[in-house]
Structures are given as C-alpha cells and as structure tokens.
mmCIF file with all atom_site columns, C-alpha atoms in Angstrom:
data_model
loop_
_atom_site.group_PDB
_atom_site.id
_atom_site.type_symbol
_atom_site.label_atom_id
_atom_site.label_alt_id
_atom_site.label_comp_id
_atom_site.label_asym_id
_atom_site.label_entity_id
_atom_site.label_seq_id
_atom_site.pdbx_PDB_ins_code
_atom_site.Cartn_x
_atom_site.Cartn_y
_atom_site.Cartn_z
_atom_site.occupancy
_atom_site.B_iso_or_equiv
_atom_site.pdbx_formal_charge
_atom_site.auth_seq_id
_atom_site.auth_comp_id
_atom_site.auth_asym_id
_atom_site.auth_atom_id
_atom_site.pdbx_PDB_model_num
ATOM 1   C CA . MET A 1 1   ? 0.000   0.000  0.000   1.00 39.00 ? 8   MET A CA 1
ATOM 2   C CA . ALA A 1 2   ? 1.393   3.394  -0.956  1.00 39.00 ? 9   ALA A CA 1
ATOM 3   C CA . ARG A 1 3   ? 1.903   5.977  1.755   1.00 39.00 ? 10  ARG A CA 1
ATOM 4   C CA . THR A 1 4   ? 0.927   9.595  1.250   1.00 37.00 ? 11  THR A CA 1
ATOM 5   C CA . LYS A 1 5   ? 2.778   12.354 3.056   1.00 42.00 ? 12  LYS A CA 1
ATOM 6   C CA . ILE A 1 6   ? 0.296   14.896 4.455   1.00 40.00 ? 13  ILE A CA 1
ATOM 7   C CA . SER A 1 7   ? 1.493   17.976 6.305   1.00 47.00 ? 14  SER A CA 1
ATOM 8   C CA . SER A 1 8   ? -0.053  18.997 9.602   1.00 45.00 ? 15  SER A CA 1
ATOM 9   C CA . ALA A 1 9   ? -0.958  22.342 8.018   1.00 44.00 ? 16  ALA A CA 1
ATOM 10  C CA . TRP A 1 10  ? -2.926  20.534 5.315   1.00 42.00 ? 17  TRP A CA 1
ATOM 11  C CA . LEU A 1 11  ? -4.774  18.479 7.912   1.00 40.00 ? 18  LEU A CA 1
ATOM 12  C CA . VAL A 1 12  ? -5.621  21.568 9.970   1.00 42.00 ? 19  VAL A CA 1
ATOM 13  C CA . THR A 1 13  ? -6.852  23.286 6.813   1.00 42.00 ? 20  THR A CA 1
ATOM 14  C CA . LEU A 1 14  ? -9.081  20.390 5.853   1.00 43.00 ? 21  LEU A CA 1
ATOM 15  C CA . LEU A 1 15  ? -10.460 20.082 9.381   1.00 42.00 ? 22  LEU A CA 1
ATOM 16  C CA . ALA A 1 16  ? -11.159 23.801 9.550   1.00 43.00 ? 23  ALA A CA 1
ATOM 17  C CA . VAL A 1 17  ? -13.114 23.681 6.310   1.00 45.00 ? 24  VAL A CA 1
ATOM 18  C CA . ALA A 1 18  ? -14.916 20.471 7.179   1.00 43.00 ? 25  ALA A CA 1
ATOM 19  C CA . CYS A 1 19  ? -16.016 21.775 10.577  1.00 42.00 ? 26  CYS A CA 1
ATOM 20  C CA . ALA A 1 20  ? -16.765 25.379 9.620   1.00 45.00 ? 27  ALA A CA 1
ATOM 21  C CA . PRO A 1 21  ? -20.405 26.390 9.236   1.00 44.00 ? 28  PRO A CA 1
ATOM 22  C CA . VAL A 1 22  ? -19.704 28.331 6.051   1.00 44.00 ? 29  VAL A CA 1
ATOM 23  C CA . PRO A 1 23  ? -22.684 29.240 3.847   1.00 46.00 ? 30  PRO A CA 1
ATOM 24  C CA . VAL A 1 24  ? -21.564 27.163 0.876   1.00 44.00 ? 31  VAL A CA 1
ATOM 25  C CA . HIS A 1 25  ? -23.883 26.522 -2.071  1.00 43.00 ? 32  HIS A CA 1
ATOM 26  C CA . VAL A 1 26  ? -23.260 22.876 -2.876  1.00 42.00 ? 33  VAL A CA 1
ATOM 27  C CA . ASP A 1 27  ? -26.575 22.203 -4.585  1.00 44.00 ? 34  ASP A CA 1
ATOM 28  C CA . SER A 1 28  ? -26.113 24.683 -7.417  1.00 50.00 ? 35  SER A CA 1
ATOM 29  C CA . PRO A 1 29  ? -26.793 23.094 -10.811 1.00 49.00 ? 36  PRO A CA 1
ATOM 30  C CA . SER A 1 30  ? -23.977 25.211 -12.259 1.00 60.00 ? 37  SER A CA 1
ATOM 31  C CA . SER A 1 31  ? -21.503 23.802 -9.729  1.00 73.00 ? 38  SER A CA 1
ATOM 32  C CA . SER A 1 32  ? -19.135 21.231 -11.199 1.00 85.00 ? 39  SER A CA 1
ATOM 33  C CA . PRO A 1 33  ? -15.498 20.394 -10.508 1.00 85.00 ? 40  PRO A CA 1
ATOM 34  C CA . ALA A 1 34  ? -14.483 22.144 -13.752 1.00 91.00 ? 41  ALA A CA 1
ATOM 35  C CA . SER A 1 35  ? -16.520 25.322 -13.207 1.00 93.00 ? 42  SER A CA 1
ATOM 36  C CA . ASP A 1 36  ? -15.594 25.449 -9.509  1.00 96.00 ? 43  ASP A CA 1
ATOM 37  C CA . THR A 1 37  ? -11.913 25.156 -10.398 1.00 95.00 ? 44  THR A CA 1
ATOM 38  C CA . ILE A 1 38  ? -12.146 27.905 -13.034 1.00 96.00 ? 45  ILE A CA 1
ATOM 39  C CA . GLU A 1 39  ? -14.040 30.266 -10.721 1.00 96.00 ? 46  GLU A CA 1
ATOM 40  C CA . ALA A 1 40  ? -11.746 29.625 -7.740  1.00 96.00 ? 47  ALA A CA 1
ATOM 41  C CA . ARG A 1 41  ? -8.675  30.099 -9.950  1.00 96.00 ? 48  ARG A CA 1
ATOM 42  C CA . HIS A 1 42  ? -10.102 33.445 -11.108 1.00 97.00 ? 49  HIS A CA 1
ATOM 43  C CA . LEU A 1 43  ? -10.505 34.555 -7.468  1.00 97.00 ? 50  LEU A CA 1
ATOM 44  C CA . PHE A 1 44  ? -6.980  33.269 -6.722  1.00 94.00 ? 51  PHE A CA 1
ATOM 45  C CA . GLU A 1 45  ? -5.571  35.435 -9.513  1.00 95.00 ? 52  GLU A CA 1
ATOM 46  C CA . GLU A 1 46  ? -7.691  38.390 -8.317  1.00 96.00 ? 53  GLU A CA 1
ATOM 47  C CA . ASN A 1 47  ? -6.216  37.992 -4.821  1.00 94.00 ? 54  ASN A CA 1
ATOM 48  C CA . ILE A 1 48  ? -2.615  37.963 -6.100  1.00 94.00 ? 55  ILE A CA 1
ATOM 49  C CA . ASP A 1 49  ? -3.273  40.853 -8.507  1.00 95.00 ? 56  ASP A CA 1
ATOM 50  C CA . ALA A 1 50  ? -4.723  42.952 -5.671  1.00 94.00 ? 57  ALA A CA 1
ATOM 51  C CA . ILE A 1 51  ? -1.476  42.412 -3.746  1.00 92.00 ? 58  ILE A CA 1
ATOM 52  C CA . HIS A 1 52  ? 0.585   43.446 -6.778  1.00 93.00 ? 59  HIS A CA 1
ATOM 53  C CA . LYS A 1 53  ? -1.517  46.595 -7.200  1.00 94.00 ? 60  LYS A CA 1
ATOM 54  C CA . ARG A 1 54  ? -1.667  47.297 -3.455  1.00 93.00 ? 61  ARG A CA 1
ATOM 55  C CA . ASP A 1 55  ? -5.442  47.478 -3.627  1.00 93.00 ? 62  ASP A CA 1
ATOM 56  C CA . ARG A 1 56  ? -6.583  46.773 -0.073  1.00 92.00 ? 63  ARG A CA 1
ATOM 57  C CA . ALA A 1 57  ? -10.326 46.902 -0.824  1.00 93.00 ? 64  ALA A CA 1
ATOM 58  C CA . ARG A 1 58  ? -9.988  44.392 -3.687  1.00 95.00 ? 65  ARG A CA 1
ATOM 59  C CA . TYR A 1 59  ? -7.672  42.201 -1.633  1.00 92.00 ? 66  TYR A CA 1
ATOM 60  C CA . LEU A 1 60  ? -9.991  42.070 1.381   1.00 94.00 ? 67  LEU A CA 1
ATOM 61  C CA . ALA A 1 61  ? -13.040 41.486 -0.836  1.00 96.00 ? 68  ALA A CA 1
ATOM 62  C CA . THR A 1 62  ? -11.592 38.093 -1.835  1.00 96.00 ? 69  THR A CA 1
ATOM 63  C CA . TYR A 1 63  ? -11.833 36.798 1.746   1.00 96.00 ? 70  TYR A CA 1
ATOM 64  C CA . LEU A 1 64  ? -14.723 35.428 3.766   1.00 96.00 ? 71  LEU A CA 1
ATOM 65  C CA . HIS A 1 65  ? -15.913 38.188 6.105   1.00 95.00 ? 72  HIS A CA 1
ATOM 66  C CA . SER A 1 66  ? -16.718 35.824 8.943   1.00 94.00 ? 73  SER A CA 1
ATOM 67  C CA . THR A 1 67  ? -15.516 34.595 12.308  1.00 95.00 ? 74  THR A CA 1
ATOM 68  C CA . MET A 1 68  ? -14.691 31.364 10.483  1.00 93.00 ? 75  MET A CA 1
ATOM 69  C CA . LEU A 1 69  ? -12.004 32.881 8.254   1.00 96.00 ? 76  LEU A CA 1
ATOM 70  C CA . ALA A 1 70  ? -8.962  30.768 9.151   1.00 96.00 ? 77  ALA A CA 1
ATOM 71  C CA . ARG A 1 71  ? -5.407  32.088 8.864   1.00 94.00 ? 78  ARG A CA 1
ATOM 72  C CA . ASN A 1 72  ? -2.426  29.865 9.534   1.00 93.00 ? 79  ASN A CA 1
ATOM 73  C CA . GLY A 1 73  ? 1.314   30.317 9.465   1.00 90.00 ? 80  GLY A CA 1
ATOM 74  C CA . PRO A 1 74  ? 4.407   29.939 11.634  1.00 87.00 ? 81  PRO A CA 1
ATOM 75  C CA . SER A 1 75  ? 2.727   31.717 14.566  1.00 86.00 ? 82  SER A CA 1
ATOM 76  C CA . GLY A 1 76  ? -0.250  29.349 14.543  1.00 92.00 ? 83  GLY A CA 1
ATOM 77  C CA . LEU A 1 77  ? -3.898  29.167 13.571  1.00 95.00 ? 84  LEU A CA 1
ATOM 78  C CA . GLU A 1 78  ? -6.108  32.238 14.019  1.00 94.00 ? 85  GLU A CA 1
ATOM 79  C CA . PHE A 1 79  ? -9.797  32.727 13.221  1.00 96.00 ? 86  PHE A CA 1
ATOM 80  C CA . GLY A 1 80  ? -11.904 35.702 12.264  1.00 94.00 ? 87  GLY A CA 1
ATOM 81  C CA . TYR A 1 81  ? -12.062 38.535 9.788   1.00 93.00 ? 88  TYR A CA 1
ATOM 82  C CA . ASP A 1 82  ? -12.762 41.400 12.217  1.00 91.00 ? 89  ASP A CA 1
ATOM 83  C CA . ASN A 1 83  ? -9.552  40.884 14.232  1.00 87.00 ? 90  ASN A CA 1
ATOM 84  C CA . TRP A 1 84  ? -7.328  40.273 11.192  1.00 88.00 ? 91  TRP A CA 1
ATOM 85  C CA . SER A 1 85  ? -4.353  42.632 11.097  1.00 83.00 ? 92  SER A CA 1
ATOM 86  C CA . ALA A 1 86  ? -4.506  42.775 7.272   1.00 82.00 ? 93  ALA A CA 1
ATOM 87  C CA . ARG A 1 87  ? -7.624  44.934 7.609   1.00 83.00 ? 94  ARG A CA 1
ATOM 88  C CA . ARG A 1 88  ? -5.568  47.663 9.311   1.00 78.00 ? 95  ARG A CA 1
ATOM 89  C CA . ASP A 1 89  ? -2.006  46.988 8.177   1.00 78.00 ? 96  ASP A CA 1
ATOM 90  C CA . SER A 1 90  ? -0.844  49.497 5.586   1.00 75.00 ? 97  SER A CA 1
ATOM 91  C CA . THR A 1 91  ? 2.315   47.659 4.483   1.00 81.00 ? 98  THR A CA 1
ATOM 92  C CA . TRP A 1 92  ? 2.676   45.784 1.213   1.00 85.00 ? 99  TRP A CA 1
ATOM 93  C CA . PRO A 1 93  ? 5.555   43.682 -0.051  1.00 87.00 ? 100 PRO A CA 1
ATOM 94  C CA . ASP A 1 94  ? 7.987   45.522 -2.303  1.00 89.00 ? 101 ASP A CA 1
ATOM 95  C CA . THR A 1 95  ? 7.740   42.553 -4.675  1.00 90.00 ? 102 THR A CA 1
ATOM 96  C CA . LEU A 1 96  ? 5.759   39.325 -4.737  1.00 91.00 ? 103 LEU A CA 1
ATOM 97  C CA . ILE A 1 97  ? 6.539   36.559 -7.175  1.00 90.00 ? 104 ILE A CA 1
ATOM 98  C CA . ALA A 1 98  ? 3.807   33.913 -7.168  1.00 92.00 ? 105 ALA A CA 1
ATOM 99  C CA . ARG A 1 99  ? 4.621   30.719 -9.079  1.00 91.00 ? 106 ARG A CA 1
ATOM 100 C CA . ASN A 1 100 ? 2.941   27.396 -9.682  1.00 91.00 ? 107 ASN A CA 1
ATOM 101 C CA . LEU A 1 101 ? -0.615  28.436 -8.827  1.00 92.00 ? 108 LEU A CA 1
ATOM 102 C CA . ARG A 1 102 ? -2.510  25.181 -8.541  1.00 94.00 ? 109 ARG A CA 1
ATOM 103 C CA . VAL A 1 103 ? -6.140  24.457 -7.756  1.00 96.00 ? 110 VAL A CA 1
ATOM 104 C CA . LEU A 1 104 ? -7.876  21.208 -6.929  1.00 96.00 ? 111 LEU A CA 1
ATOM 105 C CA . PRO A 1 105 ? -11.621 20.704 -6.446  1.00 96.00 ? 112 PRO A CA 1
ATOM 106 C CA . ILE A 1 106 ? -12.372 19.096 -3.073  1.00 96.00 ? 113 ILE A CA 1
ATOM 107 C CA . THR A 1 107 ? -16.168 18.874 -3.098  1.00 95.00 ? 114 THR A CA 1
ATOM 108 C CA . PRO A 1 108 ? -18.850 20.924 -4.887  1.00 95.00 ? 115 PRO A CA 1
ATOM 109 C CA . GLY A 1 109 ? -18.348 24.534 -3.804  1.00 96.00 ? 116 GLY A CA 1
ATOM 110 C CA . VAL A 1 110 ? -14.913 23.936 -2.190  1.00 97.00 ? 117 VAL A CA 1
ATOM 111 C CA . VAL A 1 111 ? -11.536 24.220 -3.962  1.00 97.00 ? 118 VAL A CA 1
ATOM 112 C CA . TYR A 1 112 ? -7.997  23.936 -2.563  1.00 97.00 ? 119 TYR A CA 1
ATOM 113 C CA . GLY A 1 113 ? -5.241  26.115 -4.005  1.00 96.00 ? 120 GLY A CA 1
ATOM 114 C CA . SER A 1 114 ? -1.532  26.622 -3.414  1.00 94.00 ? 121 SER A CA 1
ATOM 115 C CA . TYR A 1 115 ? 1.350   28.597 -4.806  1.00 93.00 ? 122 TYR A CA 1
ATOM 116 C CA . CYS A 1 116 ? 5.036   29.138 -4.225  1.00 92.00 ? 123 CYS A CA 1
ATOM 117 C CA . TYR A 1 117 ? 6.093   32.633 -3.350  1.00 92.00 ? 124 TYR A CA 1
ATOM 118 C CA . THR A 1 118 ? 9.163   34.782 -3.149  1.00 90.00 ? 125 THR A CA 1
ATOM 119 C CA . VAL A 1 119 ? 8.530   38.078 -1.415  1.00 89.00 ? 126 VAL A CA 1
ATOM 120 C CA . THR A 1 120 ? 10.811  41.026 -0.751  1.00 92.00 ? 127 THR A CA 1
ATOM 121 C CA . GLN A 1 121 ? 9.996   43.608 1.879   1.00 88.00 ? 128 GLN A CA 1
ATOM 122 C CA . LYS A 1 122 ? 12.420  46.183 3.223   1.00 89.00 ? 129 LYS A CA 1
ATOM 123 C CA . ASP A 1 123 ? 15.503  44.485 1.722   1.00 87.00 ? 130 ASP A CA 1
ATOM 124 C CA . THR A 1 124 ? 14.530  41.083 3.148   1.00 86.00 ? 131 THR A CA 1
ATOM 125 C CA . THR A 1 125 ? 13.624  38.319 0.707   1.00 86.00 ? 132 THR A CA 1
ATOM 126 C CA . SER A 1 126 ? 11.901  35.122 1.770   1.00 86.00 ? 133 SER A CA 1
ATOM 127 C CA . SER A 1 127 ? 10.310  32.193 -0.025  1.00 90.00 ? 134 SER A CA 1
ATOM 128 C CA . GLY A 1 128 ? 7.722   29.620 0.893   1.00 92.00 ? 135 GLY A CA 1
ATOM 129 C CA . VAL A 1 129 ? 4.356   28.085 0.122   1.00 92.00 ? 136 VAL A CA 1
ATOM 130 C CA . SER A 1 130 ? 0.950   29.649 0.586   1.00 94.00 ? 137 SER A CA 1
ATOM 131 C CA . GLU A 1 131 ? -2.364  27.808 0.504   1.00 95.00 ? 138 GLU A CA 1
ATOM 132 C CA . ARG A 1 132 ? -5.991  28.820 0.103   1.00 96.00 ? 139 ARG A CA 1
ATOM 133 C CA . ILE A 1 133 ? -9.331  27.100 0.535   1.00 98.00 ? 140 ILE A CA 1
ATOM 134 C CA . PHE A 1 134 ? -11.975 28.705 -1.675  1.00 97.00 ? 141 PHE A CA 1
ATOM 135 C CA . VAL A 1 135 ? -15.679 28.345 -0.900  1.00 97.00 ? 142 VAL A CA 1
ATOM 136 C CA . LYS A 1 136 ? -18.724 29.260 -2.948  1.00 96.00 ? 143 LYS A CA 1
ATOM 137 C CA . THR A 1 137 ? -20.978 31.511 -0.860  1.00 95.00 ? 144 THR A CA 1
ATOM 138 C CA . SER A 1 138 ? -24.167 33.442 -1.520  1.00 93.00 ? 145 SER A CA 1
ATOM 139 C CA . GLU A 1 139 ? -21.903 36.451 -2.266  1.00 92.00 ? 146 GLU A CA 1
ATOM 140 C CA . GLY A 1 140 ? -19.749 34.467 -4.709  1.00 95.00 ? 147 GLY A CA 1
ATOM 141 C CA . TRP A 1 141 ? -16.410 32.717 -4.260  1.00 97.00 ? 148 TRP A CA 1
ATOM 142 C CA . ARG A 1 142 ? -14.386 33.695 -1.187  1.00 98.00 ? 149 ARG A CA 1
ATOM 143 C CA . ILE A 1 143 ? -11.191 32.558 0.521   1.00 97.00 ? 150 ILE A CA 1
ATOM 144 C CA . ALA A 1 144 ? -12.101 30.767 3.759   1.00 97.00 ? 151 ALA A CA 1
ATOM 145 C CA . VAL A 1 145 ? -8.615  29.560 4.720   1.00 97.00 ? 152 VAL A CA 1
ATOM 146 C CA . THR A 1 146 ? -5.262  31.166 3.996   1.00 95.00 ? 153 THR A CA 1
ATOM 147 C CA . THR A 1 147 ? -1.818  29.947 5.000   1.00 95.00 ? 154 THR A CA 1
ATOM 148 C CA . ALA A 1 148 ? 1.765   30.988 4.427   1.00 92.00 ? 155 ALA A CA 1
ATOM 149 C CA . PHE A 1 149 ? 4.752   28.943 5.494   1.00 91.00 ? 156 PHE A CA 1
ATOM 150 C CA . GLY A 1 150 ? 8.189   30.326 4.782   1.00 89.00 ? 157 GLY A CA 1
ATOM 151 C CA . LEU A 1 151 ? 11.339  28.354 4.234   1.00 83.00 ? 158 LEU A CA 1
ATOM 152 C CA . ALA A 1 152 ? 14.044  28.438 6.877   1.00 78.00 ? 159 ALA A CA 1
ATOM 153 C CA . ALA A 1 153 ? 16.376  31.447 6.683   1.00 72.00 ? 160 ALA A CA 1
ATOM 154 C CA . GLY A 1 154 ? 19.042  30.866 4.045   1.00 69.00 ? 161 GLY A CA 1
ATOM 155 C CA . ALA A 1 155 ? 17.214  27.946 2.391   1.00 69.00 ? 162 ALA A CA 1
ATOM 156 C CA . PRO A 1 156 ? 17.084  28.215 -1.394  1.00 68.00 ? 163 PRO A CA 1
ATOM 157 C CA . ALA A 1 157 ? 13.706  29.003 -2.977  1.00 65.00 ? 164 ALA A CA 1
ATOM 158 C CA . GLN A 1 158 ? 12.010  25.801 -4.001  1.00 69.00 ? 165 GLN A CA 1
ATOM 159 C CA . CYS A 1 159 ? 8.618   24.473 -4.849  1.00 71.00 ? 166 CYS A CA 1
ATOM 160 C CA . LYS A 1 160 ? 7.595   21.071 -6.080  1.00 62.00 ? 167 LYS A CA 1
#
C-alpha cells in the first residue's frame, strides 16, 4: 500500500473547512469540478493581482468576512475577519513573485489552491508556500482559509 505524506498544516486546513459552518452553495446546478476550479482560480488570480496593485479593498473582498475565516502560518492558527491585522495593516511587499498556482476541487463549492512565493519587503527576501481554501458563498467565491509557510532562513527558494 502506498503511503501519502500529508502535512499537519494541510490536515488543519481540511479540518477547519470540514467543521466550519460556512454558507456554501453545494446544490447549485452550475456547480461542477471544472466550473468550480475555473471560478476559484479566477478569485486566486484576483487575490494575487490585488497584492501586486496594493489594492486593499480588492484584496480584502476576496476573503470570507466571517468569524470562520482561518489564517495559519508559523505563529499558529487564528480565526476571524474582524480581528485580522490585514484589515488595518498598511504595508505591502515591495515585490511578490507567485509561481505554480494550482487548484484542486475538493467537493462541490470547495476548492484547494496553493502557490510558491518569493517576497521582498524592506531588503529582506523570503520564499515559501501559501495555501488557500476557496468556498462558494451566496456572495460568490471567497477565501475561507489562507496559510503561508516560509522556508528556513538561508534555504534556497524551491517548490515542487
């Protein structure tokens, strides 16, 4: 039997989505793995483009405005839109290179996405992997889970 390596971050992400009472439309006749993937990918690109253009309103509009918005990274899992520092933070990366954007339908109305990033801010460059869980809501597609895990200092940029 083949073994599959699953990261703890991935498991936390899946559990958060599975347990979250998010208003997802799963019974939509227009919902299919192909259309869900296309629509989630469009929102993914919108999210990255808003970062590039430093458009806070557009950036925040891509996220679920709920207590169930999950954010995870090296400092741990946090929930909620209202207490999210990104709503008030006025800093943007000097550069963001997003590579290998990938999306995978999980269930109708839920899509997983990931990308590799290299970001420079104030003469410090770091690389890592960021993940998103996209959900179809009554307001359209939104990001319900976002993660970012950087590589150790000095590690070469990589992404498989």
